[in-house]
mmCIF file of C-alpha atoms and ligand atoms in Angstrom:
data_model
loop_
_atom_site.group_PDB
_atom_site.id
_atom_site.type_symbol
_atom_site.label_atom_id
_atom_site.label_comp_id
_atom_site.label_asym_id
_atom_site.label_seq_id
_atom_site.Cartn_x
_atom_site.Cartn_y
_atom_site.Cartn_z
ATOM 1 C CA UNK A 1 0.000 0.000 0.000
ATOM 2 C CA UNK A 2 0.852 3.590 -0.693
ATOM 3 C CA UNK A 3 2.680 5.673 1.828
ATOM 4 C CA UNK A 4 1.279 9.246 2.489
ATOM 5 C CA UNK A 5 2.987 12.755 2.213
ATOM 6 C CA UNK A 6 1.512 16.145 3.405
ATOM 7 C CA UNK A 7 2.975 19.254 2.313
ATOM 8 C CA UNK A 8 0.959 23.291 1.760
ATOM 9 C CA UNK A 9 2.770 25.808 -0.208
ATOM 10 C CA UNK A 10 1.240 27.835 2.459
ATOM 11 C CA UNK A 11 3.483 25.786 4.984
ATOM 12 C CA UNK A 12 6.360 28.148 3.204
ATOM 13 C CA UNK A 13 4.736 31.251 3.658
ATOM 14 C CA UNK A 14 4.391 31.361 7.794
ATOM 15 C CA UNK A 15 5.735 35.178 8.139
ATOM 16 C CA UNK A 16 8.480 34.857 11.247
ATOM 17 C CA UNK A 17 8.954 38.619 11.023
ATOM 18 C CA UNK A 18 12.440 40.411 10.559
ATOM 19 C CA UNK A 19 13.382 39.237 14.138
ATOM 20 C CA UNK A 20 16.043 36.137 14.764
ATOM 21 C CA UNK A 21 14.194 34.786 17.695
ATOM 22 C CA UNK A 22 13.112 37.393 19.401
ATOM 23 C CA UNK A 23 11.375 40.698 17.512
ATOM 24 C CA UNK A 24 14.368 42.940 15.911
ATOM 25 C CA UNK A 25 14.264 46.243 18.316
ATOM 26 C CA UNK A 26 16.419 49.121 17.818
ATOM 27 C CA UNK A 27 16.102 50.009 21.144
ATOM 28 C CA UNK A 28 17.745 46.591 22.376
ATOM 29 C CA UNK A 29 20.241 46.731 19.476
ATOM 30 C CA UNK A 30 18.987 43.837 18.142
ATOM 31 C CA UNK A 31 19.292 44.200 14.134
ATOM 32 C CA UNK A 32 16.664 43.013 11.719
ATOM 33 C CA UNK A 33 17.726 39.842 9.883
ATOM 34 C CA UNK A 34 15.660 38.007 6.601
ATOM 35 C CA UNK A 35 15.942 34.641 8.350
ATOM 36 C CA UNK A 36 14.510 34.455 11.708
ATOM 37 C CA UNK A 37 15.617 30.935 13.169
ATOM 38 C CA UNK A 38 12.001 29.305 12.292
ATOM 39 C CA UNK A 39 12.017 31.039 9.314
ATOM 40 C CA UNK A 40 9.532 28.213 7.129
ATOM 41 C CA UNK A 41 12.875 27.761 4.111
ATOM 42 C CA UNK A 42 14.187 25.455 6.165
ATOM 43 C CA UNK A 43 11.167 22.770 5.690
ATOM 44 C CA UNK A 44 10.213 23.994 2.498
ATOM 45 C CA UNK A 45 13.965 22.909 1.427
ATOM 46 C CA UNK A 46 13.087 19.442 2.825
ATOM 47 C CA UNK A 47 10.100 19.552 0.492
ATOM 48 C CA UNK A 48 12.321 20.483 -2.292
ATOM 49 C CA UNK A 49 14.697 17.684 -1.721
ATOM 50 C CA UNK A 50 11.595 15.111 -1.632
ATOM 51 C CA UNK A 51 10.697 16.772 -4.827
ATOM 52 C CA UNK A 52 14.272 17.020 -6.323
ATOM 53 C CA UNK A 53 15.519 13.436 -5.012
ATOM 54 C CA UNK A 54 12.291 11.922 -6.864
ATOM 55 C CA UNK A 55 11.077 10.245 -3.240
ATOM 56 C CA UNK A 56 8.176 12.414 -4.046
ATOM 57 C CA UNK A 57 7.230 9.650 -7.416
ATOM 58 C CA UNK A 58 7.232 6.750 -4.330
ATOM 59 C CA UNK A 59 4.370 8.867 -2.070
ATOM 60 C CA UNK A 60 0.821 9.361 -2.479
ATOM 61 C CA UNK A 61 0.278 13.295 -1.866
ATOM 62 C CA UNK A 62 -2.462 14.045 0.165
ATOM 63 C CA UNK A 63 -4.270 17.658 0.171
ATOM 64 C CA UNK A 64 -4.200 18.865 3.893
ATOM 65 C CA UNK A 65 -7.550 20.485 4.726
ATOM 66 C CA UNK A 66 -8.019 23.704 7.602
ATOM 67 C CA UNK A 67 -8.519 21.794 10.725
ATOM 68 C CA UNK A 68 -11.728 23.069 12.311
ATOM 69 C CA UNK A 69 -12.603 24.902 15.382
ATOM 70 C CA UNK A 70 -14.210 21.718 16.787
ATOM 71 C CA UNK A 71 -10.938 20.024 15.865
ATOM 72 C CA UNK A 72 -8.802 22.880 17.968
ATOM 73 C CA UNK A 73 -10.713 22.954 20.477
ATOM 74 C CA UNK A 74 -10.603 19.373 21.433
ATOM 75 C CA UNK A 75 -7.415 19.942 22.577
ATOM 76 C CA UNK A 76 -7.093 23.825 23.474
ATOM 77 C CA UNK A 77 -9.366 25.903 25.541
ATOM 78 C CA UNK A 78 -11.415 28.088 23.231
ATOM 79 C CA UNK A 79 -9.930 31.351 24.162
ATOM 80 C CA UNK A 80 -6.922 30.012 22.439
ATOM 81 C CA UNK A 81 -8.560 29.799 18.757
ATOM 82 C CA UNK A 82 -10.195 33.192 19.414
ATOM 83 C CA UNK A 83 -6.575 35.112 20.409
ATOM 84 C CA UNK A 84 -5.227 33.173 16.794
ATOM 85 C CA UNK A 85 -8.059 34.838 14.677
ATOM 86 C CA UNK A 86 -7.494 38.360 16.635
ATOM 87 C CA UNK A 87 -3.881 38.418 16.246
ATOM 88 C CA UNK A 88 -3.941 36.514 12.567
ATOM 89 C CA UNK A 89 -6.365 39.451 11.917
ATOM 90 C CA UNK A 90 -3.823 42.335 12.072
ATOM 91 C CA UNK A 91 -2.222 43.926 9.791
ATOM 92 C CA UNK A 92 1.150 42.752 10.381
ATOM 93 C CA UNK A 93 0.154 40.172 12.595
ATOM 94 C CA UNK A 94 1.842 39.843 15.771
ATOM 95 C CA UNK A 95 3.274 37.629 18.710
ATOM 96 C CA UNK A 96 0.883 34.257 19.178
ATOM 97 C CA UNK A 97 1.995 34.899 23.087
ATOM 98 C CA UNK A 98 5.220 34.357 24.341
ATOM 99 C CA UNK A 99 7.286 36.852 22.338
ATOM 100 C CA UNK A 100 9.478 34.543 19.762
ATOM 101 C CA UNK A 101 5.781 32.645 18.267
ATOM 102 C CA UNK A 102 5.370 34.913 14.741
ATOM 103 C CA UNK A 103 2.031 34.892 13.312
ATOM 104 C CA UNK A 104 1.599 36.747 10.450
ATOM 105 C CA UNK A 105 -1.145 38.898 8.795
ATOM 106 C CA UNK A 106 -3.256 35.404 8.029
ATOM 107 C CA UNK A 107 -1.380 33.079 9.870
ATOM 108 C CA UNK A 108 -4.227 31.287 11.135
ATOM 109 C CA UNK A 109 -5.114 29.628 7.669
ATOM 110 C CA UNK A 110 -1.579 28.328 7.721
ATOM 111 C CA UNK A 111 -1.543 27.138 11.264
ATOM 112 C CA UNK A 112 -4.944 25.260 10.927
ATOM 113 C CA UNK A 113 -3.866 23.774 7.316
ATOM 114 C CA UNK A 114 -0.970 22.399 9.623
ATOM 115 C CA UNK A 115 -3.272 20.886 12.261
ATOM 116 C CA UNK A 116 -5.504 19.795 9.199
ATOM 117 C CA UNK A 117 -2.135 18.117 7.550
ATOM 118 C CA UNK A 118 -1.640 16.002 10.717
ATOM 119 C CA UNK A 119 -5.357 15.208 10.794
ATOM 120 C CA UNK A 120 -5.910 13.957 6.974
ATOM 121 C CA UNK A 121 -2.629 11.916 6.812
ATOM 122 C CA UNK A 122 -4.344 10.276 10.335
ATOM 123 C CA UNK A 123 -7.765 9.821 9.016
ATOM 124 C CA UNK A 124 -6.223 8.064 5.944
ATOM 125 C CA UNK A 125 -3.760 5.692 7.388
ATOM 126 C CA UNK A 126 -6.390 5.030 9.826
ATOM 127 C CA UNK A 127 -9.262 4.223 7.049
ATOM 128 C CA UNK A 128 -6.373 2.108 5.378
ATOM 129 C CA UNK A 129 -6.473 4.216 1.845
ATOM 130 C CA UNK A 130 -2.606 4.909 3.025
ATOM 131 C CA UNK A 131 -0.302 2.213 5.282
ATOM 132 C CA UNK A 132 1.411 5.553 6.699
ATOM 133 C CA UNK A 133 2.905 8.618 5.960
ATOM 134 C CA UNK A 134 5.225 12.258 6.190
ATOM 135 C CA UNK A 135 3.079 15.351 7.355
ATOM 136 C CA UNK A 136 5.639 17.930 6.517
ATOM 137 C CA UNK A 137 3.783 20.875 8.285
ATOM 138 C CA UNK A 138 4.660 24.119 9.629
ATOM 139 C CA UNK A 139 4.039 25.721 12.027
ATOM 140 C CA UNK A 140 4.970 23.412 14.550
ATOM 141 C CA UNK A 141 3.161 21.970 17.888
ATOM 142 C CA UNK A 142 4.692 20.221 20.800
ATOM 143 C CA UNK A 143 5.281 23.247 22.864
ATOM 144 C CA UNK A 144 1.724 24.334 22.158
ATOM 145 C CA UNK A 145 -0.656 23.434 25.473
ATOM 146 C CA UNK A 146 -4.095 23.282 26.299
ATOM 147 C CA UNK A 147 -3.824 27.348 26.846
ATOM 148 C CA UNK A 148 -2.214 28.933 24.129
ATOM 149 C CA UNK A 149 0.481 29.306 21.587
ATOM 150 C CA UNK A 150 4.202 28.679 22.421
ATOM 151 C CA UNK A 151 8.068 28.078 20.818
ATOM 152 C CA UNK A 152 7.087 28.385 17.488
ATOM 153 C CA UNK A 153 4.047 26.401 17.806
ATOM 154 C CA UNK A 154 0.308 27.370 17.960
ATOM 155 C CA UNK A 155 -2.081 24.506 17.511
ATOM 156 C CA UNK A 156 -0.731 21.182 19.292
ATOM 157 C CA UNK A 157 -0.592 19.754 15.396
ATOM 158 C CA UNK A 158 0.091 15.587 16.738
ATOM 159 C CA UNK A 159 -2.689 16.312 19.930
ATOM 160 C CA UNK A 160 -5.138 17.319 17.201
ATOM 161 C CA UNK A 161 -4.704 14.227 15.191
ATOM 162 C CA UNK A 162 -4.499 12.211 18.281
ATOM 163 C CA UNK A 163 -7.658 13.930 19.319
ATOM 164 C CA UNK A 164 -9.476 13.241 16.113
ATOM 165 C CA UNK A 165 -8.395 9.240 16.164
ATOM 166 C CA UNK A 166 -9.793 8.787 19.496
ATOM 167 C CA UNK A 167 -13.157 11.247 19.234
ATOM 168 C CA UNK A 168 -13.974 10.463 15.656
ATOM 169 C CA UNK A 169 -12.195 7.711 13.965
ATOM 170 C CA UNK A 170 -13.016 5.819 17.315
ATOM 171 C CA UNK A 171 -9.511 4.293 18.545
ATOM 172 C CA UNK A 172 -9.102 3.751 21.827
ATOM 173 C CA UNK A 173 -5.352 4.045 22.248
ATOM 174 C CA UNK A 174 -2.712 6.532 20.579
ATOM 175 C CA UNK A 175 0.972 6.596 21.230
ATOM 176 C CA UNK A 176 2.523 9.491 20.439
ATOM 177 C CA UNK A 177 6.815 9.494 20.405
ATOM 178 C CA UNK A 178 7.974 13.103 20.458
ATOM 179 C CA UNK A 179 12.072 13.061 18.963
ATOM 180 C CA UNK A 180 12.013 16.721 18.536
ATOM 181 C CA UNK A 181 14.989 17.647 20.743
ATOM 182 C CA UNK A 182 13.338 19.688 23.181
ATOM 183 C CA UNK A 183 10.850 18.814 25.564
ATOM 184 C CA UNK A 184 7.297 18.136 24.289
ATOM 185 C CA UNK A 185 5.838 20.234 27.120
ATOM 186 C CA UNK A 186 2.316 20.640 25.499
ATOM 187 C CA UNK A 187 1.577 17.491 24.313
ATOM 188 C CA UNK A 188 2.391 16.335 27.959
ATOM 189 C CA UNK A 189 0.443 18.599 29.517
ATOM 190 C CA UNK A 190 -3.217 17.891 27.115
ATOM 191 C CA UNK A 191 -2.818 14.097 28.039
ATOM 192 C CA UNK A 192 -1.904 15.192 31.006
ATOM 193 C CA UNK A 193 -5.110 13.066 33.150
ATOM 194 C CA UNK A 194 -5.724 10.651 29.954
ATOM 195 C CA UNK A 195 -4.048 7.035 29.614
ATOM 196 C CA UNK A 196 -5.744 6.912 25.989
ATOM 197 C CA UNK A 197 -2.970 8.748 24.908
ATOM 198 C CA UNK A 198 0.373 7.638 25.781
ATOM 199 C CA UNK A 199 2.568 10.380 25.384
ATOM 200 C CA UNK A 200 6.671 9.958 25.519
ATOM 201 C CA UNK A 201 9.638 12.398 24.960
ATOM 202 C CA UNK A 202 13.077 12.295 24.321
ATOM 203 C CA UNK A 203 14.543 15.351 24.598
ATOM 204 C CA UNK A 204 18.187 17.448 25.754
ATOM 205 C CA UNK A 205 17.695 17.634 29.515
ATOM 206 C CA UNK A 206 16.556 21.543 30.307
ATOM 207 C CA UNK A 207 16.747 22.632 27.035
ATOM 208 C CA UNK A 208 13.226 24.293 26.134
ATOM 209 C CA UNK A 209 11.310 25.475 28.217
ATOM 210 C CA UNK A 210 12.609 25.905 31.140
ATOM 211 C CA UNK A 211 12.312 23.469 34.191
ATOM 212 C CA UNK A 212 10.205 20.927 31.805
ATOM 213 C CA UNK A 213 11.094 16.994 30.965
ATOM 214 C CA UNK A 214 11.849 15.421 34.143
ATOM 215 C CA UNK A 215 11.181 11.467 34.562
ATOM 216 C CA UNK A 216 9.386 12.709 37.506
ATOM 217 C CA UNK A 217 6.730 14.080 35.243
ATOM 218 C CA UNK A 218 4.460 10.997 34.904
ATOM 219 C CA UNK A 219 1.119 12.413 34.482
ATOM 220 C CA UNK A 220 -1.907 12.076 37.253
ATOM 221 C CA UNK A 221 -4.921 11.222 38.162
ATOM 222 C CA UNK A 222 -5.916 8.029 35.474
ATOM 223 C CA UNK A 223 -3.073 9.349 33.044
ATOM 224 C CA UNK A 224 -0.047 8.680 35.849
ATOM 225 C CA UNK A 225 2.164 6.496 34.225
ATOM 226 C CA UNK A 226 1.408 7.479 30.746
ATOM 227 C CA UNK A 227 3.585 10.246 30.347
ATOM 228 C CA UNK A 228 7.716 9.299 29.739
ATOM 229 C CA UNK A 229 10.200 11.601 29.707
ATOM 230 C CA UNK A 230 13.720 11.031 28.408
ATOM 231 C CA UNK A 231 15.908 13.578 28.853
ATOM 232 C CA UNK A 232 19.315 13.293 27.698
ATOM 233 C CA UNK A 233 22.434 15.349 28.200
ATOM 234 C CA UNK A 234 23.657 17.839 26.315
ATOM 235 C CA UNK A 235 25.776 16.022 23.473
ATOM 236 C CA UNK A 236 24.573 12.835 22.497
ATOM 237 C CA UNK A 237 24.105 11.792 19.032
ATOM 238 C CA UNK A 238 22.782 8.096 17.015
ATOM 239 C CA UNK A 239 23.997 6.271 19.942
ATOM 240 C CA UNK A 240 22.425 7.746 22.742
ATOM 241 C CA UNK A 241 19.138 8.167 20.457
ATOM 242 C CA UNK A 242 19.200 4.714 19.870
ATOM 243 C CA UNK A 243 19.985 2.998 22.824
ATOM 244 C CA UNK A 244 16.596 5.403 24.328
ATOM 245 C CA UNK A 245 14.757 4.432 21.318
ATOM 246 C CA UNK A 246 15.512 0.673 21.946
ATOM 247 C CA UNK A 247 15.424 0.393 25.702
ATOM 248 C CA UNK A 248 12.247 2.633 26.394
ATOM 249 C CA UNK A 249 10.375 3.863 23.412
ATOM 250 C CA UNK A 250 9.976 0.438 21.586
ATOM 251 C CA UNK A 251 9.167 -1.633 25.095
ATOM 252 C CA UNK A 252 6.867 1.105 26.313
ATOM 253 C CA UNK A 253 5.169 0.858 23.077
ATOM 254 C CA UNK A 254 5.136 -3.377 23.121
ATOM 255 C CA UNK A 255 3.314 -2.690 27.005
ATOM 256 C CA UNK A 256 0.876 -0.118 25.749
ATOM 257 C CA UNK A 257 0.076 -1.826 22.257
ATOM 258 C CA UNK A 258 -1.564 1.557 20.380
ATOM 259 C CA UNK A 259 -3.765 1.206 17.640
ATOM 260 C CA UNK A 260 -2.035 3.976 16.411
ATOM 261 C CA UNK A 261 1.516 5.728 16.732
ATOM 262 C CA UNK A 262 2.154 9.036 16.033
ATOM 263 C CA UNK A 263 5.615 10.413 15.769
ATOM 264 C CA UNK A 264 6.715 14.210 16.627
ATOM 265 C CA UNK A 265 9.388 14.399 13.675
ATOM 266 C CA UNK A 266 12.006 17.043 14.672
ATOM 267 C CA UNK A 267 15.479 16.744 13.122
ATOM 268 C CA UNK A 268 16.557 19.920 15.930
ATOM 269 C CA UNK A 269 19.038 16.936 17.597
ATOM 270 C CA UNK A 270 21.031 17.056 14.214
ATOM 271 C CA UNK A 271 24.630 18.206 14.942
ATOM 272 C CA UNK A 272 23.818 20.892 12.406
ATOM 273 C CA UNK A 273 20.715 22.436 14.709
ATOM 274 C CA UNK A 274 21.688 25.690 15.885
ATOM 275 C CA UNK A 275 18.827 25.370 19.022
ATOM 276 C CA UNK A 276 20.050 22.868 20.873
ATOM 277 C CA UNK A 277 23.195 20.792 21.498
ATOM 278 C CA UNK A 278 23.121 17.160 20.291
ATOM 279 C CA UNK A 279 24.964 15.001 17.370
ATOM 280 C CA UNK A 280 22.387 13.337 15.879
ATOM 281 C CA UNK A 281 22.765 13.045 12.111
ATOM 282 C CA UNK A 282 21.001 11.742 8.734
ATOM 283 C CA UNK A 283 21.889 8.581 9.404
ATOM 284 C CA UNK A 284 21.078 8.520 13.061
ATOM 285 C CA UNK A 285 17.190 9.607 11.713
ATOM 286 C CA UNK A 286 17.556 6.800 9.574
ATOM 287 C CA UNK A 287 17.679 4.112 12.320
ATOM 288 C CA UNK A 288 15.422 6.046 14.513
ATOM 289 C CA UNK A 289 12.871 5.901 11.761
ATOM 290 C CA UNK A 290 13.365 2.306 10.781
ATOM 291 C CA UNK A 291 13.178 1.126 14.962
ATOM 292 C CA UNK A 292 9.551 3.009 14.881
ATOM 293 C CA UNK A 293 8.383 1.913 11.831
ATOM 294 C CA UNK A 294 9.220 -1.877 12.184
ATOM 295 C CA UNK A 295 7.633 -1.138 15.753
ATOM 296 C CA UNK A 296 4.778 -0.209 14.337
ATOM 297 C CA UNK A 297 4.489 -3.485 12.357
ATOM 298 C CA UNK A 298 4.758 -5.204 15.410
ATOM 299 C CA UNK A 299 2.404 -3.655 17.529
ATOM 300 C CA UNK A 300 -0.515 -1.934 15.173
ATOM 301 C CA UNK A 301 -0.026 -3.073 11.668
ATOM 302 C CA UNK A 302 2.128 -0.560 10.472
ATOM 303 C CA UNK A 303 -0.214 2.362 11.498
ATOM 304 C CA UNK A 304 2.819 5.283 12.064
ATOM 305 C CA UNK A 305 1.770 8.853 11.367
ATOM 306 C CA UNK A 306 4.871 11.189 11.137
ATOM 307 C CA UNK A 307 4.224 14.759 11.722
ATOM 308 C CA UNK A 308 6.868 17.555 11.304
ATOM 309 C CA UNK A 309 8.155 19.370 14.919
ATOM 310 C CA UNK A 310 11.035 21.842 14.647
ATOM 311 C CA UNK A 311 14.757 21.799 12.757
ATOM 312 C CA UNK A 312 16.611 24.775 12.208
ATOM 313 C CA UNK A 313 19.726 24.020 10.044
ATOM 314 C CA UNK A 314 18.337 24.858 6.568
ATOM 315 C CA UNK A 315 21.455 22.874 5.284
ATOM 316 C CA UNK A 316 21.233 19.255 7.134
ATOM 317 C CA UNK A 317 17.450 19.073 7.712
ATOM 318 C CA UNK A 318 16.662 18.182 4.384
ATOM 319 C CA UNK A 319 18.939 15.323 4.140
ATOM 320 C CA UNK A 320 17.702 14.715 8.300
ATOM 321 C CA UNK A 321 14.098 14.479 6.518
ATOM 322 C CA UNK A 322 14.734 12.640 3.630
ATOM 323 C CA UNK A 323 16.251 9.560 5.450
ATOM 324 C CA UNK A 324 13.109 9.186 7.574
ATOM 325 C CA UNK A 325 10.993 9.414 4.168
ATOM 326 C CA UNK A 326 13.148 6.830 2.414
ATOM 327 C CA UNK A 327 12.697 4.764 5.576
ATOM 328 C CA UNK A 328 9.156 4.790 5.007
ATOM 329 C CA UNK A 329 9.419 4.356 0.916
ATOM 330 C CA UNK A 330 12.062 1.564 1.183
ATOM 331 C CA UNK A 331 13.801 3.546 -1.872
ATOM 332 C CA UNK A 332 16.993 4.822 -1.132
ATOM 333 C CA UNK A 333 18.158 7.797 -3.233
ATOM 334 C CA UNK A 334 20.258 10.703 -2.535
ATOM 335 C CA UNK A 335 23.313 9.768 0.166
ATOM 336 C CA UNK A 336 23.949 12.619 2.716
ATOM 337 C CA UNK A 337 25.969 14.754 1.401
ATOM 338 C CA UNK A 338 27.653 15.840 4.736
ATOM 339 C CA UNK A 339 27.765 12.220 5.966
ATOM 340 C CA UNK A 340 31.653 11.458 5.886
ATOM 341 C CA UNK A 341 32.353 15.098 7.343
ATOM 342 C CA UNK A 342 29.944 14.809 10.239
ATOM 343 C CA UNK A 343 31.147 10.962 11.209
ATOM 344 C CA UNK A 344 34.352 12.511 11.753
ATOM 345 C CA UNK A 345 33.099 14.888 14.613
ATOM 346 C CA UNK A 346 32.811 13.745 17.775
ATOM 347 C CA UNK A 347 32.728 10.649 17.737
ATOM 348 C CA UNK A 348 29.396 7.879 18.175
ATOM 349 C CA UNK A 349 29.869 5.996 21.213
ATOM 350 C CA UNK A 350 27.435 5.599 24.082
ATOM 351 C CA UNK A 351 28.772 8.078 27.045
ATOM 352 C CA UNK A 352 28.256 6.217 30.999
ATOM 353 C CA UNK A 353 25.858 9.514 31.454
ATOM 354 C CA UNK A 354 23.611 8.756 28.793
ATOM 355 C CA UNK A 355 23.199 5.132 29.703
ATOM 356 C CA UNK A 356 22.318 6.180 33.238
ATOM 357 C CA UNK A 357 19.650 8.661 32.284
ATOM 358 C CA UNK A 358 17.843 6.394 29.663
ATOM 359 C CA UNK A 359 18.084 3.504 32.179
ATOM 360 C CA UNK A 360 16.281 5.394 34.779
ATOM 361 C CA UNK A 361 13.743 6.728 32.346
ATOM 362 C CA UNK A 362 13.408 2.586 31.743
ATOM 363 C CA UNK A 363 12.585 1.678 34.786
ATOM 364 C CA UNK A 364 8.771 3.869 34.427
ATOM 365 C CA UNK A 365 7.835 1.788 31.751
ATOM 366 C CA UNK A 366 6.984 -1.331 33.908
ATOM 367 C CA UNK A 367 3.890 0.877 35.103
ATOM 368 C CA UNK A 368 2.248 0.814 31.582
ATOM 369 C CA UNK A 369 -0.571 -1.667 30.839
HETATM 370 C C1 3YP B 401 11.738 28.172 21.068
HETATM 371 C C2 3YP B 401 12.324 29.385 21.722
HETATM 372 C C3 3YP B 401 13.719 29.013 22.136
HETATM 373 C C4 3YP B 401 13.929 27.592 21.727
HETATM 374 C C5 3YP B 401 12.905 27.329 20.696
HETATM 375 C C6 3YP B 401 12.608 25.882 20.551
HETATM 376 C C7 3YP B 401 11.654 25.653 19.437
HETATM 377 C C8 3YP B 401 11.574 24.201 19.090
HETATM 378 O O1 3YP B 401 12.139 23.687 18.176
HETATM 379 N N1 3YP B 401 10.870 23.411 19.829
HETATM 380 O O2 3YP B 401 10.734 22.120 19.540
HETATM 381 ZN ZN1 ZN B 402 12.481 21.576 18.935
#
C-alpha cells in the first residue's frame, strides 16, 4: 500500500517577522535579519529535496484540509482559537503569546492547514487508503498546550490528530513518540489526566522550556504512568538516540500496544541544529525511523503517522528528513551529502551519562498496561 505525504505551499509562507528569535528592536540593538531561526525555508527545502531526489514519485500526496474549530478545540481551551483569529487578523500580525511565536497577517489559515495536515494523513492511514505517511507541516506543535500558543508552535498539530483518532475515527489508544529535541511540554500537559494517549519524549535535559522533561513528570490522576520523559544530556548523538529508542520507546510501546503511533518528527538533535546541542545526524534519523516503523508493524499493523516538529539548520534538515521518508518508501536515493564530514566529529559511542539517564527513564515503563 501507498505511503502518504503532506505538504501546503502555504506551509512556506508562515511570516516569522524580521526578528532572529526574538522581535528585531532598535532600542535593544537587536538588528533586523531576513531569516529568523524558524524562518519556514528550512522545511520547504526538505520539500524540495523530496521533490528534487524523486522520493516524491514513491508517495501518495495528500491535500491537507483547515482543521476546524471543533478540531482545535478538542485539545485547546477556546480562548486560544479566538486570540489566533485576533492576532492573525492584524495587519502585520503579531506575537501568538510568548514573544518569539510569529504569526503573520493570516497566519491562522496556515496554522490550521498544519493541524488539518496532521489530521488527513491520520484519518487516511487510519481508514487504510494509506499504510502511513510524512506530514511535513509548519508551524509546529509540541510546545503548544491546552492554553495557548508557544516556541514556534500554535495549535498542538500531533494532539489534534491524536484527538481526532480517538473522538472520531473511534480508537481507543494513541501513542505518540515526540524526537524533537526539546521537551514536548504541550503534548504532555493535554494528556496530562488521559491514559488513551500515551505520550513519551526524548529530549536534551533543560533545554526548552525551562524546568520541563523530568522522569518525575508521569502524568496524574488516570493518566499517571502514561507520560515518559527522556531527557538526555547535552551532546549525544545516534547512539544515545538509539539505545533510548531501543530500551524505552519500543518496550513502552510493546506494554501499551496503540492502535495507532504518532511520531513528533524534529530533526533539531542534528549536529547541524543551531537550538540545541546534540549530534544526531542523517543517518542517526535513519535508524530512529526504521526502529519506529518496524515497531509499528509489530504492535498496530504498520499504522505510524509522522508529523513535522522543529529543525533549524536549513542545510542538514533536508537530508535529516529525507532519510526518515526513504525509511518509510524503502527507496533509497540521494546519500547525505555531509555524511563522511559529520562521522568525523565527535565521535558515536554511548557516554556512561547517557546510559544512566535512559536507564532510569526505563525503569517507568513497567507501570504501563
Ligand atoms: C523556542 C524558543 C527558544 C527555543 C525554541 C525551541 C523551538 C523548538 O524547536 N521546539 O521544539
Ligand atoms: Zn524543537
Amino acid at each position: 500500500m501507498s505511503i502518504g505525504y503532506v505538504w501546503n505551499t502555504l506551509y512556506g509562507w508562515m511570516d516569522t517577522g524580521t526578528g532572529s528569535m526574538m522581535g528585531a528592536s532598535v532600542g535593544a540593538r537587536l538588528q533586523p535579519i531576513t531569516h529568523h531561526l524558524a524562518h519556514p525555508d528550512t522545511k520547504r527545502r526538505f520539500h524540495e529535496l523530496v521533490c528534487a531526489s524523486g522520493q516524491l514519485e514513491h508517495l501518495r500526496s495528500i491535500q491537507a484540509i483547515k482543521a476546524t474549530a471543533e478540531d482545535i478545540n478538542r485539545v485547546h481551551v477556546p480562548e486560544h482559537l479566538q486570540n489566533m483569529q485576533r492576532i492573525s487578523a492584524l495587519p502585520a500580525g503579531g506575537d501568538a503569546g510568548d514573544g518569539v511565536t510569529m504569526l503573520g497577517n493570516g497566519g491562522l489559515e496556515i496554522a490550521l492547514l498544519s493541524a488539518g495536515g496532521a489530521i488527513e494523513l491520520t484519518r487516511k492511514v487510519v481508514q487504510g487508503e494509506v499504510s502511513s505517511g510524512y506530514a511535513l507541516v509548519n508551524p509546529p506543535g509540541h510546545h503548544a498546550p491546552r492554553q495557548g500558543a508557544l516556541g514556534f508552535c500554535v495549535f498542538n498539530n500531533t494532539s489534534v490528530a491524536a484527538a481526532y483518532a480517538r473522538e472520531v475515527l473511534g480508537l481507543k489508544r494513541v501513542a505518540i513518540v515526540d524526537w524533537d529535541v526539546h521537551h514536548g511540554n504541550g503534548t504532555q500537559d493535554i494528556w496530562w489526566q488521559d491514559p488513551s494517549v500515551l505520550t513519551i519524549s526524548l529530549h536534551q535535559h533543560l533545554c526548552y522550556p525551562a524546568n520541563l522533561g523530568y522522569t518525575t513528570e508521569r502524568g496524574e490522576g488516570d493518566g499517571h504512568g502514561y507520560n515518559l520523559n527522556v531527557p538526555l544530556p547535552p551532546g549525544g548523538g545516534n547512539a544515545a538516540y538509539r539505545y533510548a529508542m531501543e530500551k524505552v520507546v519500543v518496550p513502552a510501546l510493546h506494554a501499551y500496544q496503540p492502535e495507532l503511533i504518532i511520531v513528533g518528527s524534529g530533526f533539531d538533535a542534528s549536529i547541524m541544529d543551531p537550538l540545541a546541542r546534540m549530534m544526531v545526524t542523517a543517518a542517526g534519523f535513519r535508524n530512529l525511523a526504521r526502529t519506529i516503523i518496524d515497531c509499528a508493524k509489530d504492535v498496530c499493523e504498520g499504522r505510524i503517522v509522522f508529523v513535522q516538529e522543529g529543525g533549524y539548520s536549513p542545510h542538514y534538515l533536508p537530508f535529516c528528513g529525507l532519510a526518515v521518508i526513504e525509511e518509510l518508501t524503502q527507496v533509497r536515493t540521494v546519500a547525505d551529502p555531509f555524511n563522511d564530514f559529520l562521522t568525523t566529529m565527535g565521535g558515536d559511542e554511548l557516554l556512561t551519562a547517557e546510559r544512566e539517564a535512559v536507564d532510569s527513564a526505563a525503569k517507568l515503563v513497567r507501570d504501563i498496561r
